[in-house]
CSV table of C-alpha atoms in Angstrom, one decimal:
chain,number,residue,atom,x,y,z
A,1,UNK,CA,0.0,0.0,0.0
A,2,UNK,CA,2.8,2.4,0.9
A,3,UNK,CA,4.5,1.6,-2.5
A,4,UNK,CA,1.2,2.5,-4.2
A,5,UNK,CA,1.1,5.9,-2.5
A,6,UNK,CA,4.6,6.9,-3.5
A,7,UNK,CA,3.7,7.6,-7.2
A,8,UNK,CA,0.6,9.6,-6.0
A,9,UNK,CA,2.9,11.7,-3.7
A,10,UNK,CA,5.3,12.4,-6.5
A,11,UNK,CA,2.4,13.5,-8.7
A,12,UNK,CA,1.2,15.9,-6.1
A,13,UNK,CA,4.7,17.4,-5.8
A,14,UNK,CA,4.9,17.7,-9.6
A,15,UNK,CA,1.5,19.3,-9.6
A,16,UNK,CA,2.4,21.9,-7.1
A,17,UNK,CA,5.6,22.7,-8.9
A,18,UNK,CA,3.7,23.3,-12.2
A,19,UNK,CA,1.1,25.4,-10.4
A,20,UNK,CA,3.6,27.5,-8.5
A,21,UNK,CA,4.2,30.2,-11.0
A,22,UNK,CA,0.4,30.7,-11.5
A,23,UNK,CA,-0.1,30.7,-7.7
A,24,UNK,CA,2.6,33.1,-7.1
A,25,UNK,CA,1.2,35.4,-9.8
A,26,UNK,CA,-2.3,35.1,-8.3
A,27,UNK,CA,-1.0,35.8,-4.8
A,28,UNK,CA,1.1,38.8,-5.5
A,29,UNK,CA,-0.2,40.1,-8.8
A,30,UNK,CA,-3.9,39.8,-8.2
A,31,UNK,CA,-4.7,39.4,-4.5
A,32,UNK,CA,-1.7,41.6,-3.5
A,33,UNK,CA,-2.8,44.3,-5.9
A,34,UNK,CA,-6.4,44.3,-4.5
A,35,UNK,CA,-5.1,44.5,-0.9
A,36,UNK,CA,-2.7,47.3,-1.9
A,37,UNK,CA,-5.3,49.3,-3.8
A,38,UNK,CA,-7.7,49.0,-0.9
A,39,UNK,CA,-5.1,50.2,1.5
A,40,UNK,CA,-3.9,53.1,-0.6
A,41,UNK,CA,-7.5,54.3,-1.2
A,42,UNK,CA,-7.5,55.3,2.5
A,43,UNK,CA,-4.5,57.6,2.2
A,44,UNK,CA,-3.6,60.9,0.5
A,45,UNK,CA,-0.4,60.1,-1.3
A,46,UNK,CA,1.5,61.6,-4.2
A,47,UNK,CA,4.3,58.9,-4.4
A,48,UNK,CA,6.8,61.4,-3.0
A,49,UNK,CA,5.5,62.8,0.2
A,50,UNK,CA,4.7,60.5,3.2
A,51,UNK,CA,1.2,59.0,2.9
A,52,UNK,CA,-1.4,60.8,5.1
A,53,UNK,CA,-4.4,58.7,6.5
A,54,UNK,CA,-7.8,60.2,5.3
A,55,UNK,CA,-10.0,57.2,5.8
A,56,UNK,CA,-13.0,57.2,3.5
A,57,UNK,CA,-12.6,60.8,2.4
A,58,UNK,CA,-11.3,59.7,-1.1
A,59,UNK,CA,-14.6,57.9,-1.6
A,60,UNK,CA,-16.7,60.8,-0.3
A,61,UNK,CA,-14.9,63.2,-2.6
A,62,UNK,CA,-16.0,61.0,-5.6
A,63,UNK,CA,-19.6,62.0,-5.0
A,64,UNK,CA,-19.0,65.6,-5.8
A,65,UNK,CA,-16.3,65.0,-8.4
A,66,UNK,CA,-17.7,66.1,-11.7
A,67,UNK,CA,-14.8,64.6,-13.6
A,68,UNK,CA,-15.5,61.1,-12.1
A,69,UNK,CA,-19.2,61.5,-12.8
A,70,UNK,CA,-18.5,62.3,-16.5
A,71,UNK,CA,-16.2,59.2,-16.6
A,72,UNK,CA,-18.8,57.0,-15.1
A,73,UNK,CA,-21.5,58.1,-17.7
A,74,UNK,CA,-19.1,57.7,-20.5
A,75,UNK,CA,-18.2,54.2,-19.4
A,76,UNK,CA,-21.9,53.2,-19.2
A,77,UNK,CA,-22.7,54.6,-22.6
A,78,UNK,CA,-19.7,53.0,-24.1
A,79,UNK,CA,-20.5,49.6,-22.5
A,80,UNK,CA,-24.2,49.9,-23.6
A,81,UNK,CA,-23.0,50.0,-27.3
A,82,UNK,CA,-19.9,47.8,-27.0
A,83,UNK,CA,-21.2,44.8,-25.3
A,84,UNK,CA,-24.2,44.1,-27.6
A,85,UNK,CA,-22.2,45.1,-30.7
A,86,UNK,CA,-19.4,42.5,-29.9
A,87,UNK,CA,-21.9,39.7,-29.1
A,88,UNK,CA,-24.0,40.3,-32.2
A,89,UNK,CA,-21.2,40.8,-34.7
A,90,UNK,CA,-19.1,38.0,-33.3
A,91,UNK,CA,-22.1,35.6,-33.5
A,92,UNK,CA,-22.8,36.6,-37.1
A,93,UNK,CA,-19.2,36.1,-38.1
A,94,UNK,CA,-19.1,32.8,-36.3
A,95,UNK,CA,-22.3,31.6,-38.2
A,96,UNK,CA,-20.7,32.6,-41.5
A,97,UNK,CA,-17.4,30.8,-40.7
A,98,UNK,CA,-19.1,27.6,-39.3
A,99,UNK,CA,-19.0,25.9,-42.7
A,100,UNK,CA,-16.9,23.3,-44.3
A,101,UNK,CA,-15.4,24.9,-47.3
A,102,UNK,CA,-12.0,25.0,-48.8
A,103,UNK,CA,-9.8,27.6,-47.1
A,104,UNK,CA,-12.2,28.4,-44.3
A,105,UNK,CA,-9.3,28.2,-41.8
A,106,UNK,CA,-7.6,31.2,-43.5
A,107,UNK,CA,-10.7,33.3,-43.1
A,108,UNK,CA,-11.0,32.3,-39.4
A,109,UNK,CA,-7.3,33.3,-38.9
A,110,UNK,CA,-7.9,36.6,-40.6
A,111,UNK,CA,-10.9,37.5,-38.4
A,112,UNK,CA,-9.0,36.5,-35.3
A,113,UNK,CA,-5.9,38.5,-36.1
A,114,UNK,CA,-7.1,41.8,-34.6
A,115,UNK,CA,-7.5,40.1,-31.3
A,116,UNK,CA,-3.8,39.4,-31.1
A,117,UNK,CA,-2.6,42.7,-32.8
A,118,UNK,CA,-1.2,45.5,-30.7
A,119,UNK,CA,-3.9,47.9,-29.7
A,120,UNK,CA,-1.5,50.7,-30.3
A,121,UNK,CA,-0.9,49.6,-33.9
A,122,UNK,CA,-4.6,49.2,-34.5
A,123,UNK,CA,-5.4,52.6,-33.0
A,124,UNK,CA,-2.8,54.2,-35.3
A,125,UNK,CA,-4.6,52.6,-38.2
A,126,UNK,CA,-8.0,53.8,-37.1
A,127,UNK,CA,-6.5,57.3,-36.5
A,128,UNK,CA,-5.6,57.3,-40.2
A,129,UNK,CA,-9.1,56.0,-41.3
A,130,UNK,CA,-10.8,58.6,-39.1
A,131,UNK,CA,-8.5,61.6,-40.1
A,132,UNK,CA,-10.6,64.6,-41.1
A,133,UNK,CA,-8.3,65.9,-43.8
A,134,UNK,CA,-6.4,62.9,-45.3
A,135,UNK,CA,-8.4,59.9,-43.8
A,136,UNK,CA,-9.5,57.1,-45.9
A,137,UNK,CA,-13.2,57.4,-44.9
A,138,UNK,CA,-13.4,61.0,-45.7
A,139,UNK,CA,-11.5,60.4,-48.9
A,140,UNK,CA,-14.2,57.9,-50.0
A,141,UNK,CA,-17.0,60.3,-48.9
A,142,UNK,CA,-15.4,63.2,-50.8
A,143,UNK,CA,-15.0,61.0,-53.9
A,144,UNK,CA,-18.8,60.7,-53.9
A,145,UNK,CA,-19.3,64.4,-53.5
A,146,UNK,CA,-20.0,64.4,-49.7
A,147,UNK,CA,-18.5,66.7,-47.0
A,148,UNK,CA,-15.8,65.4,-44.7
A,149,UNK,CA,-17.0,64.1,-41.4
A,150,UNK,CA,-15.2,64.9,-38.1
A,151,UNK,CA,-15.2,61.3,-36.9
A,152,UNK,CA,-13.3,62.1,-33.8
A,153,UNK,CA,-15.3,65.2,-33.1
A,154,UNK,CA,-17.9,65.7,-30.4
A,155,UNK,CA,-20.8,64.2,-32.3
A,156,UNK,CA,-19.2,61.0,-33.7
A,157,UNK,CA,-16.3,60.3,-31.4
A,158,UNK,CA,-18.1,57.8,-29.1
A,159,UNK,CA,-19.4,55.8,-32.1
A,160,UNK,CA,-16.0,55.9,-33.7
A,161,UNK,CA,-14.2,54.6,-30.6
A,162,UNK,CA,-16.8,51.8,-30.0
A,163,UNK,CA,-16.4,50.7,-33.6
A,164,UNK,CA,-12.6,50.5,-33.2
A,165,UNK,CA,-12.9,48.5,-30.0
A,166,UNK,CA,-15.5,46.1,-31.4
A,167,UNK,CA,-13.2,45.5,-34.4
A,168,UNK,CA,-10.5,44.5,-32.0
A,169,UNK,CA,-12.7,42.1,-30.0
A,170,UNK,CA,-14.7,40.3,-32.7
A,171,UNK,CA,-12.0,37.7,-33.2
A,172,UNK,CA,-12.1,36.6,-29.6
A,173,UNK,CA,-15.9,36.3,-29.6
A,174,UNK,CA,-15.9,34.5,-32.9
A,175,UNK,CA,-13.7,31.7,-31.5
A,176,UNK,CA,-16.0,31.4,-28.5
A,177,UNK,CA,-19.2,31.1,-30.6
A,178,UNK,CA,-17.5,28.8,-33.1
A,179,UNK,CA,-16.8,26.4,-30.2
A,180,UNK,CA,-20.5,26.6,-29.1
A,181,UNK,CA,-21.8,26.1,-32.5
A,182,UNK,CA,-19.6,23.1,-33.2
A,183,UNK,CA,-20.6,21.5,-30.0
A,184,UNK,CA,-24.3,21.3,-31.0
A,185,UNK,CA,-25.2,17.7,-32.1
A,186,UNK,CA,-26.1,17.4,-35.8
A,187,UNK,CA,-28.9,15.0,-35.0
A,188,UNK,CA,-31.0,18.0,-33.7
A,189,UNK,CA,-30.8,19.7,-37.2
A,190,UNK,CA,-31.5,16.5,-39.0
A,191,UNK,CA,-34.6,15.9,-36.8
A,192,UNK,CA,-35.7,19.4,-37.4
A,193,UNK,CA,-35.3,19.0,-41.2
A,194,UNK,CA,-37.4,15.9,-41.1
A,195,UNK,CA,-40.2,17.9,-39.3
A,196,UNK,CA,-40.0,20.5,-42.1
A,197,UNK,CA,-38.3,23.3,-40.1
A,198,UNK,CA,-36.6,26.1,-42.1
A,199,UNK,CA,-33.3,27.9,-41.4
A,200,UNK,CA,-34.8,30.6,-39.2
A,201,UNK,CA,-36.7,28.0,-37.1
A,202,UNK,CA,-33.6,25.9,-36.7
A,203,UNK,CA,-31.6,29.1,-35.6
A,204,UNK,CA,-34.2,30.3,-33.0
A,205,UNK,CA,-35.2,26.9,-31.7
A,206,UNK,CA,-32.0,24.9,-31.8
A,207,UNK,CA,-28.9,27.0,-32.3
A,208,UNK,CA,-29.7,30.1,-30.2
A,209,UNK,CA,-30.8,28.2,-27.1
A,210,UNK,CA,-27.9,25.8,-27.2
A,211,UNK,CA,-25.3,28.5,-27.5
A,212,UNK,CA,-26.7,30.5,-24.6
A,213,UNK,CA,-23.7,29.3,-22.5
A,214,UNK,CA,-21.3,30.8,-25.1
A,215,UNK,CA,-23.4,34.0,-25.1
A,216,UNK,CA,-23.3,34.1,-21.3
A,217,UNK,CA,-19.6,33.7,-21.2
A,218,UNK,CA,-19.0,36.3,-24.0
A,219,UNK,CA,-21.3,38.7,-22.3
A,220,UNK,CA,-19.2,38.5,-19.1
A,221,UNK,CA,-15.9,39.0,-21.0
A,222,UNK,CA,-17.3,41.8,-23.1
A,223,UNK,CA,-18.7,43.6,-20.0
A,224,UNK,CA,-15.4,43.4,-18.1
A,225,UNK,CA,-13.4,44.6,-21.2
A,226,UNK,CA,-15.8,47.4,-21.7
A,227,UNK,CA,-15.5,48.7,-18.2
A,228,UNK,CA,-11.7,48.3,-18.5
A,229,UNK,CA,-11.3,49.8,-21.9
A,230,UNK,CA,-8.4,52.1,-22.2
A,231,UNK,CA,-5.9,51.7,-25.1
A,232,UNK,CA,-8.1,52.6,-28.0
A,233,UNK,CA,-9.7,55.4,-26.1
A,234,UNK,CA,-6.4,56.8,-25.0
A,235,UNK,CA,-4.9,56.6,-28.5
A,236,UNK,CA,-7.9,57.9,-30.4
A,237,UNK,CA,-9.2,60.6,-28.1
A,238,UNK,CA,-6.0,62.2,-26.8
A,239,UNK,CA,-5.8,66.0,-26.9
A,240,UNK,CA,-3.5,68.7,-25.5
A,241,UNK,CA,-2.1,67.7,-22.2
A,242,UNK,CA,-2.7,64.0,-22.6
A,243,UNK,CA,-6.4,64.2,-21.6
A,244,UNK,CA,-9.2,62.6,-23.3
A,245,UNK,CA,-12.4,64.0,-24.9
A,246,UNK,CA,-14.4,61.1,-23.6
A,247,UNK,CA,-12.7,60.0,-20.4
A,248,UNK,CA,-13.8,56.7,-19.0
A,249,UNK,CA,-13.3,55.4,-15.5
A,250,UNK,CA,-10.0,53.6,-16.3
A,251,UNK,CA,-8.8,56.8,-18.1
A,252,UNK,CA,-9.8,58.8,-15.0
A,253,UNK,CA,-7.8,56.4,-12.8
A,254,UNK,CA,-4.8,56.8,-15.1
A,255,UNK,CA,-5.3,60.6,-15.1
A,256,UNK,CA,-5.7,60.8,-11.3
A,257,UNK,CA,-2.8,58.6,-10.5
A,258,UNK,CA,-0.1,59.3,-13.1
A,259,UNK,CA,-1.0,62.8,-14.2
A,260,UNK,CA,-2.1,64.4,-11.0
A,261,UNK,CA,-0.2,61.9,-8.7
A,262,UNK,CA,-3.2,61.5,-6.5
A,263,UNK,CA,-2.8,57.8,-5.8
A,264,UNK,CA,-5.5,57.7,-3.0
A,265,UNK,CA,-8.1,59.1,-5.3
A,266,UNK,CA,-7.0,56.9,-8.2
A,267,UNK,CA,-7.2,53.8,-5.9
A,268,UNK,CA,-10.7,54.9,-4.7
A,269,UNK,CA,-11.9,55.1,-8.3
A,270,UNK,CA,-10.5,51.7,-9.0
A,271,UNK,CA,-12.2,50.3,-6.1
A,272,UNK,CA,-15.5,51.8,-7.2
A,273,UNK,CA,-14.9,50.2,-10.6
A,274,UNK,CA,-14.3,46.8,-9.1
A,275,UNK,CA,-17.5,47.1,-7.1
A,276,UNK,CA,-19.6,48.0,-10.2
A,277,UNK,CA,-18.1,45.0,-12.2
A,278,UNK,CA,-18.7,42.7,-9.2
A,279,UNK,CA,-22.3,43.8,-8.9
A,280,UNK,CA,-22.9,43.3,-12.6
A,281,UNK,CA,-21.4,39.8,-12.5
A,282,UNK,CA,-23.8,38.9,-9.6
A,283,UNK,CA,-26.7,40.1,-11.7
A,284,UNK,CA,-25.5,38.1,-14.7
A,285,UNK,CA,-25.1,34.9,-12.7
A,286,UNK,CA,-28.7,35.4,-11.3
A,287,UNK,CA,-29.9,35.8,-14.9
A,288,UNK,CA,-27.9,32.7,-16.0
A,289,UNK,CA,-30.2,30.5,-13.9
A,290,UNK,CA,-33.2,31.7,-15.9
A,291,UNK,CA,-31.9,32.1,-19.4
A,292,UNK,CA,-28.9,29.9,-20.0
A,293,UNK,CA,-29.7,26.4,-21.3
A,294,UNK,CA,-27.2,23.6,-20.6
A,295,UNK,CA,-27.7,20.5,-22.6
């Protein structure tokens, strides 16, 4: 019996060795960051002078902080457009690519490339597309006799930034939905065909209910990404002084901490963001019990 336990003991040791890097990263990178952010939010600290204890004052100040209120509204508006956009477009692309034709793997790779491309590089490309004077979009509009559009102006900037962010996230959603579509048994479609069901009937009665787990998972990812959006917004909406024309909460955290060196205020904003995301996740998991279908 002891000889039989020795291999099991060696397997446990090997398991802990393999898990050690991830566990260390979780402990110091994630849990440690949460504890540190919570602690710093209770202080007034500029990274240079000694930290001064202020308790919950940083959170109280957020109530009357017009800049944070604007950032919160921008984040909610951005998320309201970004999350449905990513889900719908990713699902449509996955449905188009869920076929067995020659070269389909190439098209899947091309749609996935934006997800692994540097956000800075993609933002520079969109800056060129959106440019008012020499941008590709305005060139096409001008060639048809139209007036140039200020894509990064006050009226269009939110839509322009959302489109850029969606373009960078569709590949990730496509992979998730493809996995869900390919997990559906073909027998269901064959039985529906025998019963005389058409394409739309199959989609709404078979495909859509059985990919609700994928939709649920993608909704969670998209919501978290929406509330943490920064790179595209920073690159596309920068103006003089490094500020943004549509600051979001994460941009506000960056501005508060690394432009104004108010680390306590930045940490307080980060904690509020974490609470908002946590509350949304709790709501999602309650809705999951009612709307998500597991085979």
